[in-house]
Amino acid sequence: MSPRGGNSRPKKQPRPRKEPMAPSRGWPGPAGGQVGAMDPPTMWRATTVQACGLWPFAAGSGAPMSGVPLGQHIHTGATVCGDPLSWFTRARYISNPSLFMLGMPGLGKSTLINRMLIGLSATGVVPLVLGDLKPDYADTVRALGGQVISIGRGMGGINLLDPGAMGAAALKIGGNAGQALEAEAHGRVLNMVAALITIVRGRAMDDHEQAVLSAVLHHLRERTPPGRAPLLPDVLKVLDEAPDRVRAVTLDRGDEARYRDAVDPLHRSILGILDGPLGDTFASETSTRVNPNAPAVCIDISRIGEADTQLTAAAMLAAWSDGLGSVAASHALADAGLTPRRWFFTVLDELWRPLRAATGIVDRIDALTRLNRTLGLGDAKITHTLKDAESLGTEADKAKARGFVERAGMVVCAGLPKAEMQDLGQIVGLSQREIELVSSWSSPPGWAMQGEREEPPGRGRFLIKVGGRPGIPIRVSITDTERHLHDTNTRWVQNNHPDTHVANPAAGTAPAAGPVPPAGGGVESVPAPGPDWRKA
């Protein structure tokens, strides 16, 4: 009987719902391949009332649900969410809002980062891609309504002596806080000029040269009219003029010869920058400043040639310095109550390229990125293997580069060789099963039958490690929108023929047989459901 005296009727339960599953040629094998030729079983979804007799066979997944939806747990099928900022601020899984990603090329590393950019942007976080080399992120930033700045020969330049957003914020804030921000801007400019000289020389600057350079920058700032930033050629003029402030740090004691001996190496290095391959990019005014109010920013340096390692490394470091300076300016304005607080997520892709540019450059990267936690800044550093750090010139540089991995809150692994995983296990702690799983993803695809294209077993698969916790293996499937925004295979498509991929890139004529490979680093795509979904 019901409380009102009527007949009690059982609550009507919804009918079990049949869930479609992606078509498959066979069961997934232990290495991500396929075994046999059976179709997968049909999946059904029901409530615990309807399927009460089956509950002993269910198991909880324990997958984290805080942050950007990344993909499905490979073993349980549960949705896995995560990103460095959410896991640091809300979930408190990690103590440092940073991510370090390693993996072989073509397995979808940048596709996963693009997903994080889109998801974080929806929560109000500002993505900053400081040096897009391919480009992998420019279209995504445009779709988010952000700012894309192109840098290259004849396209745009960066004035290293321009304090940028930090200088403008210091003037706006004023007082002691403004002076402190101005001093920080001076130090950032000094570090960037020193980094550029390090790249050109192939070794770090001497200590007395940095003192001379700092005195020159102070002198230029005092005599440059408001609203204008000095240029790198102005440094040479000051060295020639030899003002008292500069002479004092050289300990010349009134001897012209001693002064020239102290400043001539610095003078020659700056001349080498201006008259060498870097002059067009760093000798003039900044072509486009970073907009501190943009919802996303991408500095595109993809027009710089692959072989131009010096210019690539210098442009990346300059972009990082400018972008992180904008972050510092934003927080200084928020501290003064002049603007709302904003949080940022930076992407440092292809990290191996600036690391190999010159001995000591790892110090500059370390100085630019070490204090991200105190700056309200999350970051993602991406490279291929730990061997990128081992190839550095000195043992000190190798240790500092390995420290990038040790300090990362999240370590994400795509397919890597077994030896590489064993080396990584000494830093982050990997079980033998995790080593075997990730190394299986680095295997090449099987031999295709009848011209069909086989996917590599590790494409779209990642292992997320946090401290000593067991790793979370995930499988990422991208949407059609993501696939159109991120295509790393555009150079393998004939003009005006988007559905034709070239089989012989040297000849450029014969189209590839079989289905068109998916874009976006090859991560599996999710077709829209419909009546012909199984045939998609």
PDB file of C-alpha atoms in Angstrom, residues 480 526-530 532-533 536:
ATOM      1  CA  ASP A 480      36.121  15.620 -36.607  1.00  0.00           C
ATOM      2  CA  VAL A 526      35.511   9.378 -33.900  1.00  0.00           C
ATOM      3  CA  PRO A 527      32.938   9.563 -36.724  1.00  0.00           C
ATOM      4  CA  ALA A 528      29.587  11.127 -36.039  1.00  0.00           C
ATOM      5  CA  PRO A 529      26.936   8.511 -35.125  1.00  0.00           C
ATOM      6  CA  GLY A 530      24.303   7.836 -37.754  1.00  0.00           C
ATOM      7  CA  ASP A 532      25.765   4.126 -41.523  1.00  0.00           C
ATOM      8  CA  TRP A 533      28.005   4.442 -38.467  1.00  0.00           C
ATOM      9  CA  ALA A 536      32.218   4.690 -41.491  1.00  0.00           C
TER      10      ALA A 536
END
